[in-house]
Amino acid sequence: MSTSDGELSELLEVALSDGDGLVAFVRAYIDESGTHDGSNVTTVAVILSRPTLWEEWSKRWNQTKAPIKVFHSVECANLRGAFKGWTASDRDRYVAKLLPIIGEFDFIGHLTGIDNRDVDRLASKTPRVRQEISSPYMICLQMALHRTLDYLNELGVDDRISFVHEDNDFQAEAHRCFNWMKVLPEYAGRSTSLMLAPKKEAVPLQAADIFAYEGNKRIRNIDGPERRAWRALNPERSKVRLDHLEYNGIKCWMEELERQGLPVL
């Protein structure tokens, strides 16, 4: 099912009371791909919907992904971890059944990808940005957060947004990027929060994992045919914005940050 901008705005209108008494209208799950040594591309995926819809999706996902307890794209692709001992044919049939659960779901998403080599080339041109945001992952995450909030602003959605990031080795960088974003003038008035959680408990992080992984594959072959997995995730090609920033785009973004002045966090 496709989701137009009008339908999205309607989708995000209904509030849900969180356990802490705050009203969270939109919940966004974040994951990354390509952060390992030797990777040429880093991607960060952000997928958003209402908490009530995430709860419904998580129930269906958990039922369908059995016997796998926590889905990790890298393990699935390489038949490691929970997929050790599986055949490629068994894996492919399993994935063909599982991925449409994401594609059929009412959500929007934004995927940002950068070439790590472009970041290295630009390091000397914006030294303070490179000092404060010390890795391609941090640059990509910061850009993804900006693009997500800009997208919501375009749609006229100014509701509270709660970001959920995996409780992993990048949590310090995630907090740094989030706190920096909050003090930028264009986002200072928006109500936002950041929570860390494991993928076993915050089940939609598993969907973000898949989008980050498949988005990374897509950006590496942006002019080639789409993988079947990517088509299954984004069947109408309207739910997910794919933002592939090349050298000049990254350069302009970093120069703008340098011009604005980075806060000391």
PDB file of C-alpha atoms in Angstrom:
ATOM      1  CA  MET A   1       0.000   0.000   0.000  1.00  0.00           C
ATOM      2  CA  SER A   2       1.310   3.445  -0.829  1.00  0.00           C
ATOM      3  CA  THR A   3       1.356   6.384   1.580  1.00  0.00           C
ATOM      4  CA  SER A   4       0.809   9.869   0.157  1.00  0.00           C
ATOM      5  CA  ASP A   5       1.882  13.006   2.007  1.00  0.00           C
ATOM      6  CA  GLY A   6      -1.737  13.645   2.989  1.00  0.00           C
ATOM      7  CA  GLU A   7      -2.189  10.104   4.234  1.00  0.00           C
ATOM      8  CA  LEU A   8       1.049  10.379   6.171  1.00  0.00           C
ATOM      9  CA  SER A   9      -0.081  13.536   7.919  1.00  0.00           C
ATOM     10  CA  GLU A  10      -3.321  11.802   8.866  1.00  0.00           C
ATOM     11  CA  LEU A  11      -1.377   8.737   9.994  1.00  0.00           C
ATOM     12  CA  LEU A  12       0.683  10.823  12.391  1.00  0.00           C
ATOM     13  CA  GLU A  13      -2.171  12.839  13.920  1.00  0.00           C
ATOM     14  CA  VAL A  14      -3.270  10.400  16.604  1.00  0.00           C
ATOM     15  CA  ALA A  15      -1.357  10.664  19.878  1.00  0.00           C
ATOM     16  CA  LEU A  16      -0.380   7.887  22.240  1.00  0.00           C
ATOM     17  CA  SER A  17       0.370   8.350  25.905  1.00  0.00           C
ATOM     18  CA  ASP A  18       3.752   6.866  26.859  1.00  0.00           C
ATOM     19  CA  GLY A  19       4.459   5.282  30.192  1.00  0.00           C
ATOM     20  CA  ASP A  20       6.319   8.387  31.377  1.00  0.00           C
ATOM     21  CA  GLY A  21       3.254  10.546  30.852  1.00  0.00           C
ATOM     22  CA  LEU A  22       4.624  12.322  27.795  1.00  0.00           C
ATOM     23  CA  VAL A  23       2.722  12.319  24.534  1.00  0.00           C
ATOM     24  CA  ALA A  24       4.663  10.664  21.703  1.00  0.00           C
ATOM     25  CA  PHE A  25       3.015  11.081  18.312  1.00  0.00           C
ATOM     26  CA  VAL A  26       5.768   9.604  16.180  1.00  0.00           C
ATOM     27  CA  ARG A  27       8.369   6.963  16.999  1.00  0.00           C
ATOM     28  CA  ALA A  28      11.440   6.674  14.777  1.00  0.00           C
ATOM     29  CA  TYR A  29      13.861   3.735  14.786  1.00  0.00           C
ATOM     30  CA  ILE A  30      17.469   4.183  13.657  1.00  0.00           C
ATOM     31  CA  ASP A  31      20.120   1.720  12.504  1.00  0.00           C
ATOM     32  CA  GLU A  32      23.296   1.814  10.466  1.00  0.00           C
ATOM     33  CA  SER A  33      25.263  -0.272   7.980  1.00  0.00           C
ATOM     34  CA  GLY A  34      28.783  -0.111   6.599  1.00  0.00           C
ATOM     35  CA  THR A  35      30.573   0.991   9.766  1.00  0.00           C
ATOM     36  CA  HIS A  36      33.053  -1.882   9.727  1.00  0.00           C
ATOM     37  CA  ASP A  37      36.682  -1.429   8.701  1.00  0.00           C
ATOM     38  CA  GLY A  38      37.199  -1.452   4.960  1.00  0.00           C
ATOM     39  CA  SER A  39      33.646  -0.393   4.085  1.00  0.00           C
ATOM     40  CA  ASN A  40      33.363   2.245   1.353  1.00  0.00           C
ATOM     41  CA  VAL A  41      29.766   3.268   2.126  1.00  0.00           C
ATOM     42  CA  THR A  42      27.997   4.148   5.364  1.00  0.00           C
ATOM     43  CA  THR A  43      24.203   4.285   5.574  1.00  0.00           C
ATOM     44  CA  VAL A  44      21.802   5.279   8.319  1.00  0.00           C
ATOM     45  CA  ALA A  45      18.121   4.379   8.104  1.00  0.00           C
ATOM     46  CA  VAL A  46      15.325   6.117  10.013  1.00  0.00           C
ATOM     47  CA  ILE A  47      11.803   4.668   9.841  1.00  0.00           C
ATOM     48  CA  LEU A  48       8.781   6.307  11.454  1.00  0.00           C
ATOM     49  CA  SER A  49       5.204   5.524  12.398  1.00  0.00           C
ATOM     50  CA  ARG A  50       2.799   5.731  15.317  1.00  0.00           C
ATOM     51  CA  PRO A  51       3.589   3.676  18.428  1.00  0.00           C
ATOM     52  CA  THR A  52       0.264   1.834  18.186  1.00  0.00           C
ATOM     53  CA  LEU A  53       1.056   0.742  14.645  1.00  0.00           C
ATOM     54  CA  TRP A  54       4.574  -0.298  15.661  1.00  0.00           C
ATOM     55  CA  GLU A  55       3.041  -2.514  18.347  1.00  0.00           C
ATOM     56  CA  GLU A  56       0.787  -4.199  15.792  1.00  0.00           C
ATOM     57  CA  TRP A  57       3.673  -4.640  13.371  1.00  0.00           C
ATOM     58  CA  SER A  58       5.949  -6.100  16.049  1.00  0.00           C
ATOM     59  CA  LYS A  59       3.425  -8.808  16.901  1.00  0.00           C
ATOM     60  CA  ARG A  60       3.166  -9.911  13.282  1.00  0.00           C
ATOM     61  CA  TRP A  61       6.937  -9.704  12.780  1.00  0.00           C
ATOM     62  CA  ASN A  62       7.674 -11.812  15.859  1.00  0.00           C
ATOM     63  CA  GLN A  63       5.217 -14.478  14.761  1.00  0.00           C
ATOM     64  CA  THR A  64       6.579 -14.662  11.207  1.00  0.00           C
ATOM     65  CA  LYS A  65      10.312 -14.547  11.952  1.00  0.00           C
ATOM     66  CA  ALA A  66      10.267 -17.656  14.166  1.00  0.00           C
ATOM     67  CA  PRO A  67      12.495 -19.577  14.802  1.00  0.00           C
ATOM     68  CA  ILE A  68      14.859 -16.584  14.525  1.00  0.00           C
ATOM     69  CA  LYS A  69      14.719 -14.591  17.751  1.00  0.00           C
ATOM     70  CA  VAL A  70      16.503 -11.402  16.646  1.00  0.00           C
ATOM     71  CA  PHE A  71      16.955 -10.716  12.951  1.00  0.00           C
ATOM     72  CA  HIS A  72      20.333  -9.338  11.836  1.00  0.00           C
ATOM     73  CA  SER A  73      20.793  -8.712   8.119  1.00  0.00           C
ATOM     74  CA  VAL A  74      24.522  -9.473   8.112  1.00  0.00           C
ATOM     75  CA  GLU A  75      23.963 -12.840   9.798  1.00  0.00           C
ATOM     76  CA  CYS A  76      21.172 -13.654   7.367  1.00  0.00           C
ATOM     77  CA  ALA A  77      23.174 -12.694   4.276  1.00  0.00           C
ATOM     78  CA  ASN A  78      26.261 -14.636   5.362  1.00  0.00           C
ATOM     79  CA  LEU A  79      24.505 -17.607   7.025  1.00  0.00           C
ATOM     80  CA  ARG A  80      26.147 -16.861  10.353  1.00  0.00           C
ATOM     81  CA  GLY A  81      24.901 -16.518  13.913  1.00  0.00           C
ATOM     82  CA  ALA A  82      21.237 -17.474  14.121  1.00  0.00           C
ATOM     83  CA  PHE A  83      21.365 -18.605  10.474  1.00  0.00           C
ATOM     84  CA  LYS A  84      24.337 -20.938  10.883  1.00  0.00           C
ATOM     85  CA  GLY A  85      23.515 -24.309   9.311  1.00  0.00           C
ATOM     86  CA  TRP A  86      20.850 -22.913   6.996  1.00  0.00           C
ATOM     87  CA  THR A  87      21.089 -23.449   3.258  1.00  0.00           C
ATOM     88  CA  ALA A  88      20.936 -20.491   0.905  1.00  0.00           C
ATOM     89  CA  SER A  89      17.655 -21.817  -0.493  1.00  0.00           C
ATOM     90  CA  ASP A  90      16.080 -22.051   2.965  1.00  0.00           C
ATOM     91  CA  ARG A  91      17.289 -18.532   3.753  1.00  0.00           C
ATOM     92  CA  ASP A  92      15.881 -17.119   0.523  1.00  0.00           C
ATOM     93  CA  ARG A  93      12.449 -18.676   1.075  1.00  0.00           C
ATOM     94  CA  TYR A  94      12.415 -17.353   4.633  1.00  0.00           C
ATOM     95  CA  VAL A  95      13.343 -13.823   3.573  1.00  0.00           C
ATOM     96  CA  ALA A  96      10.771 -13.839   0.756  1.00  0.00           C
ATOM     97  CA  LYS A  97       8.091 -14.508   3.375  1.00  0.00           C
ATOM     98  CA  LEU A  98       9.437 -12.054   5.958  1.00  0.00           C
ATOM     99  CA  LEU A  99      10.343  -8.841   4.131  1.00  0.00           C
ATOM    100  CA  PRO A 100       6.874  -8.034   2.696  1.00  0.00           C
ATOM    101  CA  ILE A 101       5.689  -7.573   6.292  1.00  0.00           C
ATOM    102  CA  ILE A 102       7.749  -4.381   6.279  1.00  0.00           C
ATOM    103  CA  GLY A 103       6.704  -3.298   2.781  1.00  0.00           C
ATOM    104  CA  GLU A 104       3.011  -3.671   3.582  1.00  0.00           C
ATOM    105  CA  PHE A 105       3.269  -1.587   6.757  1.00  0.00           C
ATOM    106  CA  ASP A 106       2.179   2.062   7.104  1.00  0.00           C
ATOM    107  CA  PHE A 107       5.404   3.938   7.735  1.00  0.00           C
ATOM    108  CA  ILE A 108       7.705   6.473   6.150  1.00  0.00           C
ATOM    109  CA  GLY A 109      11.465   6.288   6.082  1.00  0.00           C
ATOM    110  CA  HIS A 110      14.593   8.158   5.197  1.00  0.00           C
ATOM    111  CA  LEU A 111      17.883   6.558   4.273  1.00  0.00           C
ATOM    112  CA  THR A 112      21.073   8.586   4.050  1.00  0.00           C
ATOM    113  CA  GLY A 113      24.221   7.189   2.498  1.00  0.00           C
ATOM    114  CA  ILE A 114      27.695   8.618   2.023  1.00  0.00           C
ATOM    115  CA  ASP A 115      30.944   7.402   0.504  1.00  0.00           C
ATOM    116  CA  ASN A 116      33.498   7.114   3.294  1.00  0.00           C
ATOM    117  CA  ARG A 117      36.276   8.031   0.887  1.00  0.00           C
ATOM    118  CA  ASP A 118      34.598  11.380   0.153  1.00  0.00           C
ATOM    119  CA  VAL A 119      34.536  12.111   3.881  1.00  0.00           C
ATOM    120  CA  ASP A 120      38.254  11.428   4.140  1.00  0.00           C
ATOM    121  CA  ARG A 121      38.943  13.738   1.187  1.00  0.00           C
ATOM    122  CA  LEU A 122      36.966  16.529   2.846  1.00  0.00           C
ATOM    123  CA  ALA A 123      38.518  16.172   6.292  1.00  0.00           C
ATOM    124  CA  SER A 124      41.138  18.866   5.729  1.00  0.00           C
ATOM    125  CA  LYS A 125      38.654  21.351   4.235  1.00  0.00           C
ATOM    126  CA  THR A 126      36.377  21.614   7.290  1.00  0.00           C
ATOM    127  CA  PRO A 127      38.710  20.810  10.202  1.00  0.00           C
ATOM    128  CA  ARG A 128      36.368  21.744  13.025  1.00  0.00           C
ATOM    129  CA  VAL A 129      33.499  19.690  11.638  1.00  0.00           C
ATOM    130  CA  ARG A 130      35.835  16.731  11.239  1.00  0.00           C
ATOM    131  CA  GLN A 131      37.138  17.219  14.774  1.00  0.00           C
ATOM    132  CA  GLU A 132      33.708  17.397  16.386  1.00  0.00           C
ATOM    133  CA  ILE A 133      32.075  14.731  14.204  1.00  0.00           C
ATOM    134  CA  SER A 134      34.846  12.211  14.121  1.00  0.00           C
ATOM    135  CA  SER A 135      33.632   9.410  11.851  1.00  0.00           C
ATOM    136  CA  PRO A 136      31.624   8.783   8.657  1.00  0.00           C
ATOM    137  CA  TYR A 137      28.943   7.225  10.873  1.00  0.00           C
ATOM    138  CA  MET A 138      28.498  10.421  12.891  1.00  0.00           C
ATOM    139  CA  ILE A 139      28.331  12.521   9.736  1.00  0.00           C
ATOM    140  CA  CYS A 140      25.790  10.161   8.187  1.00  0.00           C
ATOM    141  CA  LEU A 141      23.683   9.998  11.366  1.00  0.00           C
ATOM    142  CA  GLN A 142      23.661  13.773  11.725  1.00  0.00           C
ATOM    143  CA  MET A 143      22.568  14.149   8.129  1.00  0.00           C
ATOM    144  CA  ALA A 144      19.872  11.500   8.559  1.00  0.00           C
ATOM    145  CA  LEU A 145      18.462  13.253  11.636  1.00  0.00           C
ATOM    146  CA  HIS A 146      18.397  16.574   9.777  1.00  0.00           C
ATOM    147  CA  ARG A 147      16.783  15.073   6.687  1.00  0.00           C
ATOM    148  CA  THR A 148      14.121  13.287   8.763  1.00  0.00           C
ATOM    149  CA  LEU A 149      13.085  16.422  10.627  1.00  0.00           C
ATOM    150  CA  ASP A 150      13.194  18.476   7.433  1.00  0.00           C
ATOM    151  CA  TYR A 151      10.939  15.878   5.791  1.00  0.00           C
ATOM    152  CA  LEU A 152       8.415  16.125   8.615  1.00  0.00           C
ATOM    153  CA  ASN A 153       8.539  19.913   8.378  1.00  0.00           C
ATOM    154  CA  GLU A 154       7.789  19.665   4.654  1.00  0.00           C
ATOM    155  CA  LEU A 155       4.713  17.585   5.475  1.00  0.00           C
ATOM    156  CA  GLY A 156       3.578  20.043   8.134  1.00  0.00           C
ATOM    157  CA  VAL A 157       4.001  17.438  10.880  1.00  0.00           C
ATOM    158  CA  ASP A 158       5.270  19.190  14.015  1.00  0.00           C
ATOM    159  CA  ASP A 159       4.286  16.535  16.573  1.00  0.00           C
ATOM    160  CA  ARG A 160       6.639  15.156  19.168  1.00  0.00           C
ATOM    161  CA  ILE A 161       9.095  12.580  17.805  1.00  0.00           C
ATOM    162  CA  SER A 162      10.823   9.919  19.880  1.00  0.00           C
ATOM    163  CA  PHE A 163      13.982   8.470  18.300  1.00  0.00           C
ATOM    164  CA  VAL A 164      15.087   4.950  19.257  1.00  0.00           C
ATOM    165  CA  HIS A 165      18.700   3.932  18.640  1.00  0.00           C
ATOM    166  CA  GLU A 166      20.202   0.524  19.290  1.00  0.00           C
ATOM    167  CA  ASP A 167      22.119   0.197  22.546  1.00  0.00           C
ATOM    168  CA  ASN A 168      25.438  -0.590  20.875  1.00  0.00           C
ATOM    169  CA  ASP A 169      29.002   0.680  20.428  1.00  0.00           C
ATOM    170  CA  PHE A 170      27.728   3.877  18.769  1.00  0.00           C
ATOM    171  CA  GLN A 171      25.516   5.112  21.601  1.00  0.00           C
ATOM    172  CA  ALA A 172      27.936   7.865  22.658  1.00  0.00           C
ATOM    173  CA  GLU A 173      28.098   9.178  19.091  1.00  0.00           C
ATOM    174  CA  ALA A 174      24.301   8.966  18.827  1.00  0.00           C
ATOM    175  CA  HIS A 175      23.843  11.096  21.961  1.00  0.00           C
ATOM    176  CA  ARG A 176      26.394  13.596  20.694  1.00  0.00           C
ATOM    177  CA  CYS A 177      24.671  13.978  17.326  1.00  0.00           C
ATOM    178  CA  PHE A 178      21.234  14.204  18.917  1.00  0.00           C
ATOM    179  CA  ASN A 179      22.254  16.821  21.488  1.00  0.00           C
ATOM    180  CA  TRP A 180      23.964  18.860  18.804  1.00  0.00           C
ATOM    181  CA  MET A 181      20.896  18.714  16.564  1.00  0.00           C
ATOM    182  CA  LYS A 182      18.641  19.963  19.371  1.00  0.00           C
ATOM    183  CA  VAL A 183      20.544  23.243  19.762  1.00  0.00           C
ATOM    184  CA  LEU A 184      20.429  24.133  16.071  1.00  0.00           C
ATOM    185  CA  PRO A 185      17.995  27.046  15.560  1.00  0.00           C
ATOM    186  CA  GLU A 186      15.817  25.298  12.972  1.00  0.00           C
ATOM    187  CA  TYR A 187      15.027  22.427  15.368  1.00  0.00           C
ATOM    188  CA  ALA A 188      15.157  24.177  18.742  1.00  0.00           C
ATOM    189  CA  GLY A 189      11.378  24.390  19.057  1.00  0.00           C
ATOM    190  CA  ARG A 190      10.623  20.772  18.162  1.00  0.00           C
ATOM    191  CA  SER A 191       9.886  18.282  20.932  1.00  0.00           C
ATOM    192  CA  THR A 192      12.267  15.338  20.546  1.00  0.00           C
ATOM    193  CA  SER A 193      13.785  12.591  22.654  1.00  0.00           C
ATOM    194  CA  LEU A 194      16.339   9.816  22.226  1.00  0.00           C
ATOM    195  CA  MET A 195      16.148   6.352  23.768  1.00  0.00           C
ATOM    196  CA  LEU A 196      18.637   3.480  23.604  1.00  0.00           C
ATOM    197  CA  ALA A 197      17.369  -0.101  23.473  1.00  0.00           C
ATOM    198  CA  PRO A 198      18.478  -3.569  22.316  1.00  0.00           C
ATOM    199  CA  LYS A 199      16.966  -5.025  19.146  1.00  0.00           C
ATOM    200  CA  LYS A 200      15.397  -7.878  21.078  1.00  0.00           C
ATOM    201  CA  GLU A 201      13.245  -5.454  23.070  1.00  0.00           C
ATOM    202  CA  ALA A 202      12.763  -2.645  20.535  1.00  0.00           C
ATOM    203  CA  VAL A 203      11.668  -4.963  17.742  1.00  0.00           C
ATOM    204  CA  PRO A 204      11.272  -2.300  14.986  1.00  0.00           C
ATOM    205  CA  LEU A 205      15.034  -1.774  15.185  1.00  0.00           C
ATOM    206  CA  GLN A 206      15.202  -5.037  13.238  1.00  0.00           C
ATOM    207  CA  ALA A 207      13.291  -3.368  10.399  1.00  0.00           C
ATOM    208  CA  ALA A 208      15.670  -0.401  10.515  1.00  0.00           C
ATOM    209  CA  ASP A 209      18.570  -2.881  10.385  1.00  0.00           C
ATOM    210  CA  ILE A 210      17.219  -4.330   7.145  1.00  0.00           C
ATOM    211  CA  PHE A 211      16.634  -0.920   5.580  1.00  0.00           C
ATOM    212  CA  ALA A 212      20.147   0.233   6.465  1.00  0.00           C
ATOM    213  CA  TYR A 213      21.671  -2.959   5.050  1.00  0.00           C
ATOM    214  CA  GLU A 214      19.644  -3.026   1.842  1.00  0.00           C
ATOM    215  CA  GLY A 215      20.021   0.726   1.417  1.00  0.00           C
ATOM    216  CA  ASN A 216      23.776   0.271   1.617  1.00  0.00           C
ATOM    217  CA  LYS A 217      23.587  -2.336  -1.143  1.00  0.00           C
ATOM    218  CA  ARG A 218      21.410  -0.004  -3.207  1.00  0.00           C
ATOM    219  CA  ILE A 219      23.771   2.963  -2.923  1.00  0.00           C
ATOM    220  CA  ARG A 220      26.770   0.814  -3.852  1.00  0.00           C
ATOM    221  CA  ASN A 221      24.973   0.004  -7.113  1.00  0.00           C
ATOM    222  CA  ILE A 222      22.746   3.057  -7.478  1.00  0.00           C
ATOM    223  CA  ASP A 223      22.577   2.882 -11.286  1.00  0.00           C
ATOM    224  CA  GLY A 224      22.004  -0.862 -11.395  1.00  0.00           C
ATOM    225  CA  PRO A 225      18.794  -2.880 -11.067  1.00  0.00           C
ATOM    226  CA  GLU A 226      17.090  -2.927  -7.678  1.00  0.00           C
ATOM    227  CA  ARG A 227      17.573  -6.012  -5.537  1.00  0.00           C
ATOM    228  CA  ARG A 228      14.438  -8.040  -4.886  1.00  0.00           C
ATOM    229  CA  ALA A 229      14.825  -7.368  -1.176  1.00  0.00           C
ATOM    230  CA  TRP A 230      14.791  -3.598  -1.742  1.00  0.00           C
ATOM    231  CA  ARG A 231      11.661  -3.859  -3.898  1.00  0.00           C
ATOM    232  CA  ALA A 232       9.967  -5.912  -1.192  1.00  0.00           C
ATOM    233  CA  LEU A 233      10.761  -3.267   1.424  1.00  0.00           C
ATOM    234  CA  ASN A 234       9.685  -0.306  -0.685  1.00  0.00           C
ATOM    235  CA  PRO A 235       7.235  -1.757  -3.225  1.00  0.00           C
ATOM    236  CA  GLU A 236       5.586   1.529  -4.227  1.00  0.00           C
ATOM    237  CA  ARG A 237       8.900   3.441  -4.194  1.00  0.00           C
ATOM    238  CA  SER A 238       7.138   6.207  -2.279  1.00  0.00           C
ATOM    239  CA  LYS A 239       7.594   5.407   1.399  1.00  0.00           C
ATOM    240  CA  VAL A 240      11.364   5.700   1.670  1.00  0.00           C
ATOM    241  CA  ARG A 241      13.469   8.654   0.627  1.00  0.00           C
ATOM    242  CA  LEU A 242      16.927   7.533  -0.394  1.00  0.00           C
ATOM    243  CA  ASP A 243      19.448  10.321  -0.039  1.00  0.00           C
ATOM    244  CA  HIS A 244      22.791   9.461  -1.629  1.00  0.00           C
ATOM    245  CA  LEU A 245      25.108  12.377  -0.946  1.00  0.00           C
ATOM    246  CA  GLU A 246      28.208  12.451  -3.069  1.00  0.00           C
ATOM    247  CA  TYR A 247      31.320  14.588  -2.673  1.00  0.00           C
ATOM    248  CA  ASN A 248      29.807  17.993  -3.488  1.00  0.00           C
ATOM    249  CA  GLY A 249      26.715  17.356  -1.372  1.00  0.00           C
ATOM    250  CA  ILE A 250      28.766  16.360   1.656  1.00  0.00           C
ATOM    251  CA  LYS A 251      31.081  19.326   1.064  1.00  0.00           C
ATOM    252  CA  CYS A 252      28.195  21.816   1.022  1.00  0.00           C
ATOM    253  CA  TRP A 253      26.662  20.289   4.136  1.00  0.00           C
ATOM    254  CA  MET A 254      29.919  20.359   6.082  1.00  0.00           C
ATOM    255  CA  GLU A 255      30.668  23.916   4.991  1.00  0.00           C
ATOM    256  CA  GLU A 256      27.215  24.982   6.168  1.00  0.00           C
ATOM    257  CA  LEU A 257      27.874  23.425   9.573  1.00  0.00           C
ATOM    258  CA  GLU A 258      31.211  25.197   9.709  1.00  0.00           C
ATOM    259  CA  ARG A 259      29.460  28.474   8.873  1.00  0.00           C
ATOM    260  CA  GLN A 260      26.792  27.987  11.555  1.00  0.00           C
ATOM    261  CA  GLY A 261      29.376  27.144  14.159  1.00  0.00           C
ATOM    262  CA  LEU A 262      29.391  23.814  15.947  1.00  0.00           C
ATOM    263  CA  PRO A 263      28.446  23.795  19.624  1.00  0.00           C
ATOM    264  CA  VAL A 264      30.882  22.286  22.101  1.00  0.00           C
ATOM    265  CA  LEU A 265      29.109  19.246  23.550  1.00  0.00           C
TER     266      LEU A 265
END
